[in-house]
CSV table of C-alpha atoms in Angstrom, one decimal:
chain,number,residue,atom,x,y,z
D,1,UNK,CA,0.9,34.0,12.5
D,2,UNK,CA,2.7,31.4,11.2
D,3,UNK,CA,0.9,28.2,8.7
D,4,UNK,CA,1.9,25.1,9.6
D,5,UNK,CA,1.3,21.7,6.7
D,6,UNK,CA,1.7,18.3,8.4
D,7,UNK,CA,3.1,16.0,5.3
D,8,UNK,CA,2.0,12.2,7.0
D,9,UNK,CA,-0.8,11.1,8.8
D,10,UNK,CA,0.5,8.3,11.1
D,11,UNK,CA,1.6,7.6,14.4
D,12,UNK,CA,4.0,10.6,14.7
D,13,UNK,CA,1.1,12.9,13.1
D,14,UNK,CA,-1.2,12.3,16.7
D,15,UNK,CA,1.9,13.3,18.6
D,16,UNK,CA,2.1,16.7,16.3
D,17,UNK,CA,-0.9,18.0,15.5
D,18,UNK,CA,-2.4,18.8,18.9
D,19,UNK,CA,0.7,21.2,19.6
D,20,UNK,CA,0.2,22.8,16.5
D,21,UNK,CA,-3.6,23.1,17.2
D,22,UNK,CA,-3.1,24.0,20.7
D,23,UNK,CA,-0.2,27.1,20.2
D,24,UNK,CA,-2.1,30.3,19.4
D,25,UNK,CA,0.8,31.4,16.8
D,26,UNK,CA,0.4,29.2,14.4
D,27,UNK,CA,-2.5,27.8,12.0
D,28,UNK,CA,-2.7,24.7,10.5
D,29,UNK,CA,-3.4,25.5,6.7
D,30,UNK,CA,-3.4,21.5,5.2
D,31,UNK,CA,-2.4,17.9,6.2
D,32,UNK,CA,-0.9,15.5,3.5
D,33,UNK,CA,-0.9,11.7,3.3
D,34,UNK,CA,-0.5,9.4,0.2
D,35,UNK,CA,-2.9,7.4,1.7
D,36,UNK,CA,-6.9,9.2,0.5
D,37,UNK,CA,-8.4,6.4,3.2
D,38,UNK,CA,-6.4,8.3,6.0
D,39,UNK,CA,-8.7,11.5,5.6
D,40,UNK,CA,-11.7,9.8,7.0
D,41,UNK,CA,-9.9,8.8,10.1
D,42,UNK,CA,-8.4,12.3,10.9
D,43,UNK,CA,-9.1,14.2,13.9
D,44,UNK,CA,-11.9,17.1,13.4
D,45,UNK,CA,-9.0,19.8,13.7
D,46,UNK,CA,-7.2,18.0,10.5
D,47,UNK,CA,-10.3,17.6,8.6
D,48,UNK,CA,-10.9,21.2,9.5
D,49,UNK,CA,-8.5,22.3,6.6
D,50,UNK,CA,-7.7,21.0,3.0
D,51,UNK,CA,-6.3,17.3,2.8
D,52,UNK,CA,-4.1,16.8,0.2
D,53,UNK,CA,-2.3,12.9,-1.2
D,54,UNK,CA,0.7,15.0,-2.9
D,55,UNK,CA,2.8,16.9,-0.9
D,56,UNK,CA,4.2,19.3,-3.9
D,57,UNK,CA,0.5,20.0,-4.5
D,58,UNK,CA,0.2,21.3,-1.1
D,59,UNK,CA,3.3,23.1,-0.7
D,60,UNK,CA,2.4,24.8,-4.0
D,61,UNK,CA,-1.3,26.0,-3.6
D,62,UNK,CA,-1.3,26.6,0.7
D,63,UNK,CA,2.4,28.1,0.7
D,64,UNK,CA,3.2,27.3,4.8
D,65,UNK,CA,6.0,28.9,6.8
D,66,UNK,CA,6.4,25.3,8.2
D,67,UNK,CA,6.1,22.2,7.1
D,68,UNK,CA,6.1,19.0,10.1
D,69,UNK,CA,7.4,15.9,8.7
D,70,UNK,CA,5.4,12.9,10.5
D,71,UNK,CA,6.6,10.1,8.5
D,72,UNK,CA,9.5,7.6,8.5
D,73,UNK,CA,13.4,7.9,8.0
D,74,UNK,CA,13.0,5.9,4.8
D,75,UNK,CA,10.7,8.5,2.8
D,76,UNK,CA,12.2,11.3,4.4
D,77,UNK,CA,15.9,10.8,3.2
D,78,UNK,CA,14.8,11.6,-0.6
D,79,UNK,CA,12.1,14.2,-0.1
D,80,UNK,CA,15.3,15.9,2.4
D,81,UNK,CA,17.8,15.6,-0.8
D,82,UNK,CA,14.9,17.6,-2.9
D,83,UNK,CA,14.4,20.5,-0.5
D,84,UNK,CA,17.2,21.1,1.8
D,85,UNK,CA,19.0,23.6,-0.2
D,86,UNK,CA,16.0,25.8,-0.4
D,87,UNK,CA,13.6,27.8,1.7
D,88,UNK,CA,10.9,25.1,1.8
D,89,UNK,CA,13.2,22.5,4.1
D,90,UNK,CA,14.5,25.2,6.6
């Protein structure tokens, strides 16, 4: 079984998180936002697992296979310059 992290809780999150929830092969092991306010609004499958505002934090403690990247082109170009040459961004 593969663990799954969802790093951003937005629009694109609602669109993820039910196929991750829904396929039998993979568990969701944490969601990340840096938003703490989002966590009270999260479906019960999200608040089901640990929440974390600091996505090195997660990536550190729950170790997932996969990581989904739910937020926008703008945040994702530096956080893609950090991690593409390793393991975590494959």
């Amino acid at each position: 079984m593969k663990r799954a992290a969802i790093i951003g809780c937005g629009t694109i999150f609602q669109v993820h998180l039910p196929i991750i929830v829904a396929n039998p092969e993979i568990e969701l092991c944490a969601v990340c936002d840096n938003n703490p306010a989002v966590q009270e609004k999260l479906p019960a499958a999200a608040k089901a697992v640990p929440f974390y505002t600091d996505y090195e934090e997660l990536l550190e403690k729950e170790h997932p296979d996969v990581v989904h990247l739910c937020f926008s082109q703008k945040t994702f170009t530096p956080w893609e310059a950090k991690y593409s040459d390793t393991d975590t961004c494959r």
